[in-house]
Amino acid sequence: MEHLQPFLTSKTFFNTLTKPIGPICNIDCAYCFYLEKTKLYPQTKSFKMNEDVLEQYVCQYIAGQPADTPEITFGWQGGEPTLMGIPFFQSALKFQKKYDRLGMKIHNSIQTNGTLLNDDWGLFFHDNNFLLGISIDGPEAIHDHFRYDKKRRGTFRQVMRGLEICQKYKVEFNTLTVVQSHNGEHPVQIYDFLKEIGSTFFQFIPIVEHAYHRLMAPRLDGMIYPSKENALESNISVNERSTGPEQWGRFLNKTFDRWLKKEDIGKIFVRDFDLRLSMVMGMPSSSCVNAQTCGRESAIEHNGDLYSCDHYVHEDYLLGNIKQQSLAEMMDSEQQIKFGNDKYETLPQFCLDCDYLKYCWGACPKDRIKKTPQGESGLHYLCEGYKAFYSHTEPYFQKMAECLRMGYFAEEWKNLAALKERVPHPKPLQKTTMKVGRNDLCRCGSGKKYKKCCGHE
Ligand code: SF4
Ligand code: SF4
């Protein structure tokens, strides 16, 4: 192995998404923003992370965290990370054991399209306690609309086989659904479908694909990266696959209404809702998108190149390579601190004056491609949708938060008035004796998963 970088420790906790096979994938989803990253490495024939880089990375990711870090997660992503094969992940586990830090728990999660899962993977994930994120956009006709293979054949059936493997081997999984112009019209159908296939934790990611080429010369990877320096002078259009602001708001609101109607609070966990409830409770956002600043979520490519964020894998946002510089040093560099602070520093006045600023913080800078009504650059493309969601759901989340503060479950929100009469003086939060799943939202109202809160392993 090449010389290990010194074990520098960062001042603040950070997450790094790992791209062990770079942008290489076995399928060809129409909206994937990562496939074209091969252009960053025109000379590269194999995008497989080698053992040297893997060992450096595992060592530095563990050693680089602040002293009191209780747990970290290795997040494996792609491209399609299962293309690396099981032996690669066995090596990763071996190195995690080798560089283990006393008192620190190490978790592994993997985001996969699910199409390559078989019995061997099922057994491996189960035995090693991996949390899977399965990408699925809805029932067959909806899923196959944009998620197809290189011959344009839908991938739904393969994904369902992957899900069966998860169920057979009792592998913990979440679902990740990309919300785009097509499935954005079917929130209720998608909600019911995800429940039907046994998912209890839903994540929805809105897709905004910039139609950059009409207004700007394409950059190396064809993307634009809004920042204070290159603040866009005009509104930029998006392509036809992107979800629209109004559609995104409607999607979230209809999903929320379905969640209430089906009385799924405490049974089905929707990331946007968990996050919102925890923020209404006064907790800091656990998602960079809704935090005041960001910059603690980097991405590492197959060769050890570290970038500011998964959405900014671009030469301008390259922080360095772990073979030359330590991960912690790069995460604490001026360049990265500035990147994170810019999320707040570049907010237009329209956002600073917004009633929902404390929940939104202008959302992800990647999609701040609109002008405000006053003509200022830097407004998030989906602003209108976010506002619709915040205003529609605010009264409900306030009631849920009040229940939690009084020591009741959020699902009691409907009975709030009666509860208030019964308990004239709010009592302190109590731990529940009800059975709560490891992956469920903690009943104490922290907004964290049970396993990462009161059920801390
Ligand atoms: S809802 Fe819109 S105006 Fe308000 S902070 Fe978010 S992006 Fe800015
Ligand atoms: S740029 Fe967006 S995705 Fe990246 S760290 Fe910031 S908020 Fe998160």
Coordinates of C-alpha atoms and ligand atoms in Angstrom, one line a residue:
M1 CA 0.0 0.0 0.0
E2 CA 1.2 3.5 -0.7
H3 CA 2.2 5.7 2.2
L4 CA -0.8 6.5 4.4
Q5 CA -1.5 10.2 4.9
P6 CA -1.1 11.4 8.5
F7 CA -4.2 10.9 10.6
L8 CA -5.4 14.5 10.7
T9 CA -8.7 15.0 12.5
S10 CA -11.4 17.4 11.4
K11 CA -12.9 20.0 13.7
T12 CA -16.4 19.0 12.7
F13 CA -18.1 15.8 11.7
F14 CA -18.4 15.2 8.0
N15 CA -19.9 12.6 5.6
T16 CA -18.4 11.4 2.5
L17 CA -20.3 9.6 -0.3
T18 CA -18.1 7.0 -1.9
K19 CA -18.1 6.2 -5.6
P20 CA -16.2 2.9 -5.7
I21 CA -17.0 2.5 -9.4
G22 CA -17.2 6.2 -10.3
P23 CA -20.1 6.9 -12.7
I24 CA -20.3 3.4 -14.2
C25 CA -23.7 1.8 -14.1
N26 CA -25.3 -1.3 -15.7
I27 CA -28.5 0.6 -16.6
D28 CA -29.1 4.0 -18.2
C29 CA -31.7 6.1 -16.5
A30 CA -32.7 9.1 -18.6
Y31 CA -32.2 11.6 -15.8
C32 CA -29.1 10.3 -14.2
F33 CA -26.7 13.2 -13.5
Y34 CA -23.8 11.1 -12.7
L35 CA -23.3 8.9 -15.8
E36 CA -21.6 11.7 -17.8
K37 CA -18.9 12.1 -15.1
T38 CA -16.8 9.7 -17.1
K39 CA -15.8 12.9 -19.1
L40 CA -13.9 14.1 -16.0
Y41 CA -11.5 11.2 -16.5
P42 CA -11.1 10.8 -20.3
Q43 CA -7.9 8.6 -19.9
T44 CA -9.5 6.2 -17.4
K45 CA -10.3 2.7 -18.6
S46 CA -11.3 1.2 -15.3
F47 CA -13.3 3.1 -12.7
K48 CA -12.8 0.5 -10.0
M49 CA -11.4 1.8 -6.8
N50 CA -8.3 -0.2 -6.0
E51 CA -7.3 -1.6 -2.6
D52 CA -4.7 1.1 -2.0
V53 CA -7.3 3.9 -2.4
L54 CA -9.9 1.9 -0.5
E55 CA -7.5 1.4 2.5
Q56 CA -6.4 5.1 2.5
Y57 CA -10.0 6.2 2.4
V58 CA -11.4 3.9 5.1
C59 CA -8.5 4.8 7.4
Q60 CA -8.8 8.5 6.8
Y61 CA -12.6 8.6 7.0
I62 CA -12.5 7.0 10.4
A63 CA -9.4 8.7 11.8
G64 CA -10.5 12.1 10.3
Q65 CA -13.7 12.5 12.4
P66 CA -13.6 14.6 15.6
A67 CA -12.7 12.8 18.8
D68 CA -16.1 12.3 20.3
T69 CA -17.8 11.0 17.1
P70 CA -20.1 8.2 18.3
E71 CA -20.8 6.6 14.9
I72 CA -20.2 7.0 11.2
T73 CA -21.7 5.6 8.0
F74 CA -19.9 4.6 4.9
G75 CA -22.3 5.5 2.1
W76 CA -21.6 3.5 -1.0
Q77 CA -23.0 5.0 -4.2
G78 CA -22.5 5.1 -7.9
G79 CA -23.0 4.6 -10.7
E80 CA -24.0 1.2 -9.5
P81 CA -21.8 0.2 -6.5
T82 CA -22.8 -3.5 -6.7
L83 CA -20.8 -3.7 -9.9
M84 CA -17.7 -3.8 -7.7
G85 CA -18.7 -7.3 -6.5
I86 CA -18.8 -8.7 -2.9
P87 CA -15.0 -9.1 -2.5
F88 CA -14.6 -5.3 -2.7
F89 CA -17.0 -4.8 0.2
Q90 CA -15.4 -7.6 2.1
S91 CA -12.1 -5.7 1.8
A92 CA -13.9 -2.5 3.0
L93 CA -15.2 -4.3 6.1
K94 CA -11.7 -5.7 6.7
F95 CA -10.2 -2.2 6.6
Q96 CA -13.0 -0.8 8.8
K97 CA -12.1 -3.4 11.4
K98 CA -8.4 -2.7 11.0
Y99 CA -8.8 1.1 11.6
D100 CA -11.7 0.8 14.0
R101 CA -11.7 3.5 16.7
L102 CA -12.7 2.7 20.3
G103 CA -16.2 3.8 21.0
M104 CA -17.1 4.6 17.4
K105 CA -19.8 2.5 15.7
I106 CA -19.4 2.0 12.0
H107 CA -22.4 1.5 9.7
N108 CA -22.6 0.8 6.0
S109 CA -25.3 1.9 3.6
I110 CA -25.5 1.3 -0.1
Q111 CA -27.6 3.1 -2.7
T112 CA -28.4 0.6 -5.5
N113 CA -30.7 0.3 -8.5
G114 CA -31.4 -3.2 -7.1
T115 CA -31.1 -5.0 -10.4
L116 CA -28.0 -7.1 -9.7
L117 CA -29.0 -8.4 -6.3
N118 CA -29.0 -12.2 -5.8
D119 CA -28.8 -14.7 -3.0
D120 CA -25.1 -14.0 -2.4
W121 CA -25.7 -10.3 -2.0
G122 CA -28.7 -10.9 0.2
L123 CA -26.7 -13.1 2.5
F124 CA -23.8 -10.6 2.5
F125 CA -25.9 -7.6 3.3
H126 CA -27.8 -9.4 6.0
D127 CA -24.8 -10.8 7.7
N128 CA -23.0 -7.4 7.6
N129 CA -25.9 -5.3 8.6
F130 CA -25.9 -3.1 5.5
L131 CA -28.8 -0.7 5.0
L132 CA -30.0 -0.6 1.4
G133 CA -31.5 2.3 -0.5
I134 CA -33.4 0.9 -3.4
S135 CA -34.2 3.3 -6.3
I136 CA -37.7 2.8 -7.5
D137 CA -39.9 5.4 -9.1
G138 CA -43.4 3.7 -8.8
P139 CA -45.4 0.9 -10.3
E140 CA -44.1 -0.8 -13.5
A141 CA -45.4 1.7 -16.1
I142 CA -44.3 4.7 -14.1
H143 CA -40.9 3.3 -13.1
D144 CA -40.0 2.2 -16.6
H145 CA -40.7 5.6 -18.1
F146 CA -37.2 6.9 -17.3
R147 CA -35.5 4.0 -15.5
Y148 CA -34.4 1.7 -18.3
D149 CA -31.3 -0.3 -19.4
K150 CA -28.9 0.5 -22.2
K151 CA -31.3 -1.1 -24.7
R152 CA -34.1 1.0 -23.4
R153 CA -35.8 -1.9 -21.7
G154 CA -37.6 -1.1 -18.4
T155 CA -35.9 -2.3 -15.2
F156 CA -38.9 -2.6 -13.0
R157 CA -39.0 -6.5 -12.9
Q158 CA -35.3 -6.7 -12.0
V159 CA -35.7 -4.2 -9.2
M160 CA -38.7 -6.2 -7.8
R161 CA -36.5 -9.3 -7.9
G162 CA -33.9 -7.3 -5.9
L163 CA -36.6 -6.3 -3.4
E164 CA -37.6 -9.9 -3.0
I165 CA -34.0 -10.7 -2.1
C166 CA -34.0 -8.0 0.6
Q167 CA -37.2 -9.5 2.0
K168 CA -35.9 -13.1 1.8
Y169 CA -32.7 -12.3 3.7
K170 CA -34.3 -9.7 5.9
V171 CA -32.1 -7.0 4.7
E172 CA -33.1 -3.5 5.9
F173 CA -34.0 -1.3 3.1
N174 CA -35.4 2.2 2.3
T175 CA -36.8 3.3 -1.0
L176 CA -35.6 6.3 -3.0
T177 CA -38.0 7.7 -5.5
V178 CA -36.9 10.4 -8.0
V179 CA -39.8 12.8 -8.6
Q180 CA -39.8 13.9 -12.2
S181 CA -42.4 15.3 -14.7
H182 CA -43.9 11.9 -15.3
N183 CA -44.4 10.3 -11.9
G184 CA -44.9 13.7 -10.3
E185 CA -48.5 13.4 -11.5
H186 CA -49.1 10.2 -9.5
P187 CA -48.3 10.9 -5.8
V188 CA -51.1 8.8 -4.3
Q189 CA -50.5 5.8 -6.6
I190 CA -46.8 6.0 -5.8
Y191 CA -47.4 6.3 -2.0
D192 CA -49.7 3.2 -2.0
F193 CA -47.3 1.3 -4.2
L194 CA -44.3 1.9 -2.0
K195 CA -46.3 0.7 1.0
E196 CA -47.5 -2.4 -0.9
I197 CA -43.9 -3.4 -1.7
G198 CA -43.1 -3.3 2.0
S199 CA -41.1 0.0 2.2
T200 CA -41.6 1.9 5.5
F201 CA -39.1 4.6 4.8
F202 CA -39.6 6.8 1.7
Q203 CA -37.2 9.3 0.3
F204 CA -38.3 11.6 -2.5
I205 CA -35.8 13.5 -4.6
P206 CA -37.0 16.1 -7.0
I207 CA -35.2 16.2 -10.3
V208 CA -34.2 19.5 -11.8
E209 CA -32.2 19.2 -15.0
H210 CA -30.9 22.5 -16.2
A211 CA -31.2 23.2 -19.9
Y212 CA -27.9 24.9 -19.6
H213 CA -26.9 24.5 -23.2
R214 CA -29.3 27.1 -24.4
L215 CA -27.7 29.9 -22.4
M216 CA -24.2 28.9 -21.6
A217 CA -21.3 27.1 -23.2
P218 CA -21.2 23.6 -21.8
R219 CA -18.6 23.0 -19.1
L220 CA -16.5 19.9 -18.9
D221 CA -19.3 17.8 -17.6
G222 CA -22.1 19.8 -19.2
M223 CA -23.4 21.2 -15.9
I224 CA -23.5 24.7 -14.5
Y225 CA -22.6 25.4 -10.9
P226 CA -24.3 28.5 -9.6
S227 CA -22.2 30.4 -7.1
K228 CA -21.7 34.1 -6.1
E229 CA -19.0 34.4 -8.8
N230 CA -21.0 33.0 -11.6
A231 CA -24.5 34.1 -10.4
L232 CA -26.7 33.7 -13.4
E233 CA -27.9 36.7 -15.2
S234 CA -31.1 35.3 -16.4
N235 CA -33.6 32.6 -15.5
I236 CA -32.5 29.3 -16.8
S237 CA -34.9 26.8 -18.2
V238 CA -35.0 23.1 -17.3
N239 CA -35.6 20.2 -19.5
E240 CA -38.9 18.3 -20.0
R241 CA -38.0 15.5 -17.5
S242 CA -37.7 18.0 -14.6
T243 CA -40.4 18.3 -12.1
G244 CA -42.0 21.7 -12.0
P245 CA -42.3 23.9 -8.9
E246 CA -46.1 23.7 -8.8
Q247 CA -46.0 19.9 -9.5
W248 CA -43.4 19.4 -6.7
G249 CA -45.5 21.2 -4.1
R250 CA -48.6 19.3 -5.2
F251 CA -46.7 16.0 -5.1
L252 CA -45.5 16.6 -1.5
N253 CA -48.9 17.9 -0.3
K254 CA -50.9 15.0 -1.8
T255 CA -48.4 12.5 -0.3
F256 CA -48.8 14.2 3.0
D257 CA -52.6 14.1 2.8
R258 CA -52.4 10.4 2.0
W259 CA -50.1 9.8 4.9
L260 CA -52.6 11.5 7.2
K261 CA -55.6 9.8 5.6
K262 CA -54.1 6.3 5.9
E263 CA -53.1 7.1 9.5
D264 CA -49.6 6.1 8.7
I265 CA -47.8 8.5 11.1
G266 CA -45.5 6.4 13.2
K267 CA -45.7 3.6 10.6
I268 CA -44.5 5.1 7.4
F269 CA -41.6 7.4 7.5
V270 CA -41.2 10.0 4.8
R271 CA -37.9 11.8 5.0
D272 CA -39.3 15.2 4.1
F273 CA -41.9 14.9 6.8
D274 CA -39.6 13.5 9.5
L275 CA -37.2 16.3 8.8
R276 CA -39.9 19.0 8.9
L277 CA -41.3 17.7 12.2
S278 CA -37.9 17.7 13.8
M279 CA -37.3 21.2 12.6
V280 CA -40.6 22.4 13.9
M281 CA -39.5 20.8 17.2
G282 CA -36.4 23.1 17.0
M283 CA -33.8 20.5 16.1
P284 CA -31.2 21.3 13.5
S285 CA -31.7 19.9 10.0
S286 CA -30.2 16.5 9.5
S287 CA -30.2 17.2 5.8
C288 CA -27.8 19.6 4.1
V289 CA -30.5 20.8 1.8
N290 CA -32.5 22.3 4.6
A291 CA -29.6 23.5 6.7
Q292 CA -28.4 27.1 6.9
T293 CA -24.9 26.1 5.6
C294 CA -23.6 22.9 4.0
G295 CA -20.1 21.7 3.1
R296 CA -19.9 18.7 5.3
E297 CA -21.1 16.2 2.7
S298 CA -18.3 15.5 0.2
A299 CA -18.0 12.9 -2.5
I300 CA -15.0 10.7 -3.2
E301 CA -14.3 9.3 -6.6
H302 CA -12.8 5.9 -7.5
N303 CA -9.2 7.3 -7.6
G304 CA -9.3 9.2 -4.3
D305 CA -10.3 12.6 -5.7
L306 CA -12.4 14.4 -3.2
Y307 CA -15.1 16.9 -4.3
S308 CA -17.1 19.4 -2.3
C309 CA -20.4 17.5 -2.8
D310 CA -22.0 14.7 -4.8
H311 CA -23.7 17.4 -6.9
Y312 CA -20.5 19.3 -7.5
V313 CA -18.3 16.7 -8.9
H314 CA -16.6 19.0 -11.2
E315 CA -13.0 20.3 -11.7
D316 CA -13.8 23.6 -10.0
Y317 CA -14.9 21.8 -6.9
L318 CA -12.1 19.3 -6.6
L319 CA -10.6 19.6 -3.1
G320 CA -7.6 17.3 -3.8
N321 CA -6.7 13.6 -3.6
I322 CA -6.5 11.5 -0.5
K323 CA -3.1 10.1 -1.6
Q324 CA -1.6 13.6 -1.4
Q325 CA -3.7 15.3 1.3
S326 CA -5.7 14.0 4.2
L327 CA -9.5 13.9 4.0
A328 CA -9.9 15.9 7.2
E329 CA -7.5 18.6 5.9
M330 CA -9.5 18.9 2.7
M331 CA -12.8 19.0 4.6
D332 CA -11.5 21.8 6.8
S333 CA -9.9 23.7 3.9
E334 CA -10.8 27.3 3.2
Q335 CA -12.2 26.2 -0.2
Q336 CA -14.6 23.8 1.4
I337 CA -15.6 26.1 4.3
K338 CA -16.4 28.8 1.7
F339 CA -18.4 26.3 -0.3
G340 CA -20.5 25.5 2.7
N341 CA -20.9 29.1 3.9
D342 CA -21.9 30.2 0.4
K343 CA -25.2 28.4 0.8
Y344 CA -26.2 31.1 3.3
E345 CA -24.0 34.0 2.0
T346 CA -25.5 33.9 -1.5
L347 CA -29.2 33.8 -0.4
P348 CA -31.2 36.5 -2.1
Q349 CA -33.2 39.0 0.0
F350 CA -36.4 37.3 -1.1
C351 CA -35.3 34.2 0.9
L352 CA -34.0 36.1 3.8
D353 CA -37.5 37.7 4.1
C354 CA -39.3 34.4 3.7
D355 CA -41.6 33.1 6.5
Y356 CA -40.2 29.6 5.9
L357 CA -36.5 30.5 5.8
K358 CA -35.8 28.4 9.0
Y359 CA -37.1 25.2 7.3
C360 CA -35.7 25.9 3.9
W361 CA -32.6 28.0 3.9
G362 CA -33.0 28.4 0.1
A363 CA -32.7 24.6 -0.4
C364 CA -29.8 23.2 -2.5
P365 CA -27.6 25.8 -4.2
K366 CA -27.3 23.5 -7.2
D367 CA -30.8 24.5 -8.3
R368 CA -30.8 28.1 -7.4
I369 CA -31.3 29.1 -11.0
K370 CA -34.2 31.5 -10.9
K371 CA -34.5 35.2 -10.3
T372 CA -36.7 36.5 -7.5
P373 CA -39.7 38.7 -8.3
Q374 CA -37.3 41.7 -7.6
G375 CA -34.9 40.5 -10.2
E376 CA -32.2 39.1 -7.9
S377 CA -30.4 35.9 -8.9
G378 CA -30.1 32.8 -6.8
L379 CA -33.7 31.7 -6.1
H380 CA -34.3 28.0 -6.0
Y381 CA -36.1 26.6 -9.0
L382 CA -38.7 24.8 -6.8
C383 CA -39.3 27.7 -4.4
E384 CA -43.0 27.9 -5.2
G385 CA -43.4 24.1 -4.5
Y386 CA -41.5 24.3 -1.2
K387 CA -43.7 27.2 -0.1
A388 CA -46.8 25.3 -1.0
F389 CA -45.7 22.4 1.1
Y390 CA -44.6 24.5 4.1
S391 CA -47.9 26.4 4.2
H392 CA -50.2 23.4 3.6
T393 CA -48.5 21.3 6.3
E394 CA -47.6 23.9 8.9
P395 CA -50.7 23.6 11.1
Y396 CA -50.4 19.8 11.2
F397 CA -46.8 19.7 12.1
Q398 CA -47.3 22.3 14.8
K399 CA -50.0 20.1 16.3
M400 CA -47.8 17.0 16.1
A401 CA -44.9 18.9 17.7
E402 CA -47.2 20.0 20.5
C403 CA -48.2 16.4 21.1
L404 CA -44.6 15.3 21.3
R405 CA -43.7 18.1 23.6
M406 CA -46.5 17.0 25.9
G407 CA -45.2 13.4 25.9
Y408 CA -47.7 12.0 23.4
F409 CA -47.1 10.5 20.0
A410 CA -47.3 12.7 16.9
E411 CA -50.2 10.6 15.6
E412 CA -52.3 12.0 18.5
W413 CA -52.4 15.4 16.7
K414 CA -56.2 15.1 16.0
N415 CA -56.9 14.8 19.7
L416 CA -54.7 17.7 20.7
A417 CA -57.5 19.8 22.2
A418 CA -58.7 16.9 24.4
L419 CA -55.1 16.0 25.4
K420 CA -54.5 19.6 26.5
E421 CA -57.5 19.4 28.8
R422 CA -56.4 16.2 30.2
V423 CA -52.9 17.5 30.8
P424 CA -53.1 21.1 31.8
H425 CA -49.4 21.3 32.5
P426 CA -47.2 19.8 29.9
K427 CA -45.2 16.9 31.3
P428 CA -41.6 16.1 30.2
L429 CA -41.0 13.8 27.3
Q430 CA -41.2 10.2 28.3
K431 CA -39.6 7.3 26.6
T432 CA -42.2 4.9 25.1
T433 CA -42.6 1.3 26.0
M434 CA -44.3 0.8 22.6
K435 CA -42.4 -1.4 20.2
V436 CA -40.5 0.9 17.8
G437 CA -38.5 -0.4 14.8
R438 CA -34.8 0.4 14.6
N439 CA -35.4 2.4 11.5
D440 CA -38.5 4.2 12.8
L441 CA -38.6 7.8 13.8
C442 CA -37.7 8.0 17.5
R443 CA -40.8 8.6 19.7
C444 CA -39.0 11.2 21.7
G445 CA -39.5 13.6 18.9
S446 CA -35.9 14.2 18.0
G447 CA -36.6 13.5 14.4
K448 CA -33.8 10.9 14.3
K449 CA -34.2 7.2 13.6
Y450 CA -34.9 5.2 16.8
K451 CA -31.6 3.3 16.4
K452 CA -29.7 6.6 16.3
C453 CA -31.5 8.1 19.3
C454 CA -33.1 6.5 22.3
G455 CA -32.5 3.1 20.9
H456 CA -28.8 3.8 20.5
E457 CA -27.0 0.5 20.0
Ligands
SF4_1 S1 -39.3 28.8 0.3 FE1 -38.5 29.9 -1.4 S2 -38.2 32.0 -0.7 FE2 -38.5 30.7 1.1 S3 -36.4 30.2 1.7 FE3 -37.1 28.6 0.4 S4 -36.4 29.1 -1.7 FE4 -36.3 30.9 -0.4
SF4_2 S1 -24.7 21.7 -2.5 FE1 -26.8 20.9 -2.0 S2 -26.5 18.6 -1.9 FE2 -24.5 19.6 -1.8 S3 -24.0 19.8 0.4 FE3 -24.9 21.7 -0.3 S4 -27.1 21.5 0.1 FE4 -26.2 19.5 0.2

